[in-house]
Coordinates of C-alpha atoms in Angstrom, one line a residue:
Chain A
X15 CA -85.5 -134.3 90.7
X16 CA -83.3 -131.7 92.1
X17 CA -84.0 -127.8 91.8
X18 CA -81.6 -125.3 90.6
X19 CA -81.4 -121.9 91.4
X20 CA -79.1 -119.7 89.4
X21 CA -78.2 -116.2 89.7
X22 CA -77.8 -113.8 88.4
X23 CA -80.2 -114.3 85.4
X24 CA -78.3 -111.4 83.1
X25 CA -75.7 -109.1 83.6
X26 CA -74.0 -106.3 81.5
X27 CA -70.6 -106.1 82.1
X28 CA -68.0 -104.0 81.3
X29 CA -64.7 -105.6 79.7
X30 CA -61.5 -106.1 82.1
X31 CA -64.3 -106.6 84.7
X32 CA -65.6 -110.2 86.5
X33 CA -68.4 -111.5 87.2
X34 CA -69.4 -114.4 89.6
X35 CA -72.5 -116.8 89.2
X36 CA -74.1 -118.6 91.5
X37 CA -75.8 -121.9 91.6
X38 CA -78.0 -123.4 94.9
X39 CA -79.4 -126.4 94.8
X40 CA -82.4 -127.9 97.1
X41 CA -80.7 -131.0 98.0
X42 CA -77.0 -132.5 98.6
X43 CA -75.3 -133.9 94.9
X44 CA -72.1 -134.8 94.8
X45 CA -71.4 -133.4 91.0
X46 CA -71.5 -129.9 90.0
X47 CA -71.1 -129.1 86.1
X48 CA -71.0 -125.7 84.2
X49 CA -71.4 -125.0 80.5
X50 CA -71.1 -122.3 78.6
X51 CA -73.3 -121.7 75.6
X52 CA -72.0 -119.1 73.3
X53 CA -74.6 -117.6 70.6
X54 CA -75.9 -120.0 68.1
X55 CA -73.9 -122.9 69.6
X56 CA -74.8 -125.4 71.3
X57 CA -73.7 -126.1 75.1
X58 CA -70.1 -126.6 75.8
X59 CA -68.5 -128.3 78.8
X60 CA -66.4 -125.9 81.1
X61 CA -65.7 -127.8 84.4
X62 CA -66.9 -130.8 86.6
X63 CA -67.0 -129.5 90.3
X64 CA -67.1 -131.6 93.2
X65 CA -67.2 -131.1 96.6
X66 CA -63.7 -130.8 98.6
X67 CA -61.9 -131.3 95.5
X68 CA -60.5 -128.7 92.7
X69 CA -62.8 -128.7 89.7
X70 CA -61.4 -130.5 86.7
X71 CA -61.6 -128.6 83.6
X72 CA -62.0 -129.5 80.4
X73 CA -59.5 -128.8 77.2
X74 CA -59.4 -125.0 76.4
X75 CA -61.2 -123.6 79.5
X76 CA -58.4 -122.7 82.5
X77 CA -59.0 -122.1 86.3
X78 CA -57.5 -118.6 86.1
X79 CA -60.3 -117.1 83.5
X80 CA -63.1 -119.3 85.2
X81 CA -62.4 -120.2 89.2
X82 CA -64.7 -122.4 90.5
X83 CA -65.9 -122.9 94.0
X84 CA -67.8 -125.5 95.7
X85 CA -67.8 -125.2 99.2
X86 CA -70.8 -127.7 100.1
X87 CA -73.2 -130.5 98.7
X88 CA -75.4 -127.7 97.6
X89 CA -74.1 -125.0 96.2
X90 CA -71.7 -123.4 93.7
X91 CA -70.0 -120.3 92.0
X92 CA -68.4 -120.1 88.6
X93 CA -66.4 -116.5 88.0
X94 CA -65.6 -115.7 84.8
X95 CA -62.8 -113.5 85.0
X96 CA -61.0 -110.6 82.9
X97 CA -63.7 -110.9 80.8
X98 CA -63.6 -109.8 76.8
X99 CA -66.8 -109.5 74.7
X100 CA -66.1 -112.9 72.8
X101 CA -67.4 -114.3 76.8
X102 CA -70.8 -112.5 76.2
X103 CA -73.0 -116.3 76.5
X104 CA -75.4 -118.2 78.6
X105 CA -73.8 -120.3 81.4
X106 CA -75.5 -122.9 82.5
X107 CA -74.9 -125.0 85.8
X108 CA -76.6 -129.1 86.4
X109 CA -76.4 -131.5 88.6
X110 CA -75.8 -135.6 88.1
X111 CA -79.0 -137.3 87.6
X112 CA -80.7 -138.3 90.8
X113 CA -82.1 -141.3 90.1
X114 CA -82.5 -143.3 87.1
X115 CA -85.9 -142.4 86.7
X116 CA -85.0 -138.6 86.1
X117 CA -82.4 -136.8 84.1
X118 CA -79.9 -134.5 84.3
X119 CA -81.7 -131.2 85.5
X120 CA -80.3 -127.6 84.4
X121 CA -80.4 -123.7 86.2
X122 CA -82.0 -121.3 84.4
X123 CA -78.8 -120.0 83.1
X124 CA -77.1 -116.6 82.9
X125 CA -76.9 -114.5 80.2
X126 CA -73.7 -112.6 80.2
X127 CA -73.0 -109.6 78.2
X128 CA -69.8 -108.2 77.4
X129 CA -69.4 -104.4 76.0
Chain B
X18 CA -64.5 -139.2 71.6
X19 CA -68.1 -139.2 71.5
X20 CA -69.8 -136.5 69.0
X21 CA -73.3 -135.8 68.8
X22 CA -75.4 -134.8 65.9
X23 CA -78.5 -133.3 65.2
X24 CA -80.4 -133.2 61.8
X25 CA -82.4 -131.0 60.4
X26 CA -80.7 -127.8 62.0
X27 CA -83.7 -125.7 61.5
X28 CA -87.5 -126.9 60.7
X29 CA -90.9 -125.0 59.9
X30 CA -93.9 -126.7 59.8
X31 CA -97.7 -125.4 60.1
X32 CA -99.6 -126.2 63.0
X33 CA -100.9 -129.8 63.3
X34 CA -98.4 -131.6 61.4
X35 CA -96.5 -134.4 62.9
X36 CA -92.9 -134.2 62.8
X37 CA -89.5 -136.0 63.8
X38 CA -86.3 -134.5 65.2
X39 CA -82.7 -136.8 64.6
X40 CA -80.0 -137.4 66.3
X41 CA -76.9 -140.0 65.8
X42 CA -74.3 -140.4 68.2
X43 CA -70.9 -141.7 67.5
X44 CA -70.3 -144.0 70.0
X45 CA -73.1 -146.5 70.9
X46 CA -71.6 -147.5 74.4
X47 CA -73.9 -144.9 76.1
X48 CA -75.4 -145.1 79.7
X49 CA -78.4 -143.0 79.2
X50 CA -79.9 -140.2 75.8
X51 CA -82.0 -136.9 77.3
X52 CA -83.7 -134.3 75.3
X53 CA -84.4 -130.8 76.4
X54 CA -86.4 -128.2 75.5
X55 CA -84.7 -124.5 75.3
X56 CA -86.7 -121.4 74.4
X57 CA -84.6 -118.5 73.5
X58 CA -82.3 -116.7 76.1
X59 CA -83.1 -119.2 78.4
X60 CA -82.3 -122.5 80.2
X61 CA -82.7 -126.1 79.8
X62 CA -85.9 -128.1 80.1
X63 CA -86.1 -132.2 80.1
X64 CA -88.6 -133.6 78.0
X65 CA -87.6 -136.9 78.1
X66 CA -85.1 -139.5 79.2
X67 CA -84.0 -142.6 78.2
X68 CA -81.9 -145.4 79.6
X69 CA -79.7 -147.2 77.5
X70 CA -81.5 -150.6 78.3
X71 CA -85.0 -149.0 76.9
X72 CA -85.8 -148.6 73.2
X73 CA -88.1 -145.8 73.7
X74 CA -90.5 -143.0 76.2
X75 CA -93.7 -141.1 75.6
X76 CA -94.4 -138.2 77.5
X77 CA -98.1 -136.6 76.3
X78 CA -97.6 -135.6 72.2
X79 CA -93.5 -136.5 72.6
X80 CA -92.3 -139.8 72.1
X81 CA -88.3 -140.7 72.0
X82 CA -86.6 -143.9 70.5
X83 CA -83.4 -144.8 71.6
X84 CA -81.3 -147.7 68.6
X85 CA -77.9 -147.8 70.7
X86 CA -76.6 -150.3 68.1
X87 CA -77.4 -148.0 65.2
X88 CA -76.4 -144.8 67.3
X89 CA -79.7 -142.4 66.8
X90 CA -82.6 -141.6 68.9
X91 CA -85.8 -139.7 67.6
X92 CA -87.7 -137.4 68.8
X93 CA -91.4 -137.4 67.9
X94 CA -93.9 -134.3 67.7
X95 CA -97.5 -135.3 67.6
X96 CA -100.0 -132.6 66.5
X97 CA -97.6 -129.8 66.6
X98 CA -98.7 -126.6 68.3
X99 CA -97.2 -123.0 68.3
X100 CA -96.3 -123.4 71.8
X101 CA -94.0 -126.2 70.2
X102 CA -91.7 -123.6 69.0
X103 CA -87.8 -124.0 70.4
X104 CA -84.6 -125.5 70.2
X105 CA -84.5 -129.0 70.3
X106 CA -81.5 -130.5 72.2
X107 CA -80.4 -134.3 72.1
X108 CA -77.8 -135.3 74.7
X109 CA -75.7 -138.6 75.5
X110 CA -74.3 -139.4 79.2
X111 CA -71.1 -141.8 78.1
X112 CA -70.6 -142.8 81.5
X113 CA -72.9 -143.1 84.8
X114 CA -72.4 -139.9 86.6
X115 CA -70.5 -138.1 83.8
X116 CA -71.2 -134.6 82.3
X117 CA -73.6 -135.0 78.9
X118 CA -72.9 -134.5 75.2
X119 CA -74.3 -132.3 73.6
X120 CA -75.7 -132.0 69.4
X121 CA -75.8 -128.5 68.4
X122 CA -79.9 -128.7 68.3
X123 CA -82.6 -128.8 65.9
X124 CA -84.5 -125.3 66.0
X125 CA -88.1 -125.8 65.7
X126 CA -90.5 -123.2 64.7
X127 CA -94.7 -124.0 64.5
X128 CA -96.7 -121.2 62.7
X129 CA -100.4 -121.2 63.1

């Protein structure tokens, strides 16, 4: 199955401020997808990223607080921007399931904090 | 729209016991079920995954069962160890290729 690597794996940020994650994967996937998972809850769709195309968000998340980029087969930013502390979460970025052997596979996830 | 949901939210056992994690989806027209492992602060790990054409997969102490026409799935803990300690996710892919669903996780801790 595919490896993720995602960066950075905290950050404390100041509010007003954005910050950009990155995700880089070891092989070529044609779906992208970011989560958010605020404290206590569980994970929460924010966007399905593919390549050459606009990222299609989900209901309540928009592309001006969290641009996407996808600029290849393996890799990927999210930015959240403007950010307030009720954005202080883990985001999470995973790729489609390779085969049907192996599931969906996850990066390590950033911890973003908000003060 | 499909909802996920995971019972008991929180579980403490001793060490050695055998124990079962739920979940129950809403709608049973699913293409594959995944649980993951998440330790605190930290990311996602698959345990196991199973297609909507099996009824269940073992992986060492785990063992999941997938009843599409009943909509739940079970996760099994044989001869629960400390280690064992985490959140529990369940998760539902409605369509090939489509993001997953999550529950909101069953958070297990093992004392020894």
């Amino acid at each position: 199955s595919a490896v993720i690597s995602q960066k950075p794996s905290r950050d404390i940020c100041q509010r007003g401020t954005s910050l950009t994650i990155q995700c880089q994967v070891d092989s070529q996937v044609t779906m992208m997808f970011w989560y958010r998972q605020q404290p206590g809850q569980s994970l929460t769709l924010i966007a399905t990223a593919n390549q050459g195309s606009e990222a299609t968000y989900e209901s309540g998340f928009v592309i001006d607080k969290f641009p996407i980029s996808r600029p290849n087969l393996t890799f990927s930013t999210l930015t959240v921007s403007n950010m307030s502390p009720e954005d202080s979460s883990i985001y999470l970025c995973s790729v489609e399931r390779q085969n049907a052997r192996y599931g969906y596979t996850f990066g390590s996830g950033t911890r973003l904090t908000v003060v | 729209k499909q909802e996920v949901t995971q019972i008991p939210a929180a579980l403490s056992v001793p060490e050695g016991e055998n124990l079962v994690l739920n979940c129950s989806f809403t709608d049973s027209a699913i293409y594959n079920l995944q649980w993951f492992r998440q330790d605190p602060g930290k990311g996602l790990t698959s345990l196991l995954l199973i297609q909507s054409s099996q009824r269940e997969q073992t992986s060492g102490r785990l063992n999941a069962s997938l009843d599409k026409s009943s909509g739940r799935s079970t996760l099994y803990i044989a001869a629960s160890q400390p280690g064992d300690s985490a959140t529990y996710l369940c998760a539902v892919e409605d369509q090939a290729g489509t993001a997953l669903i999550f529950g909101k996780g069953t958070t297990l801790s093992v004392s020894s």
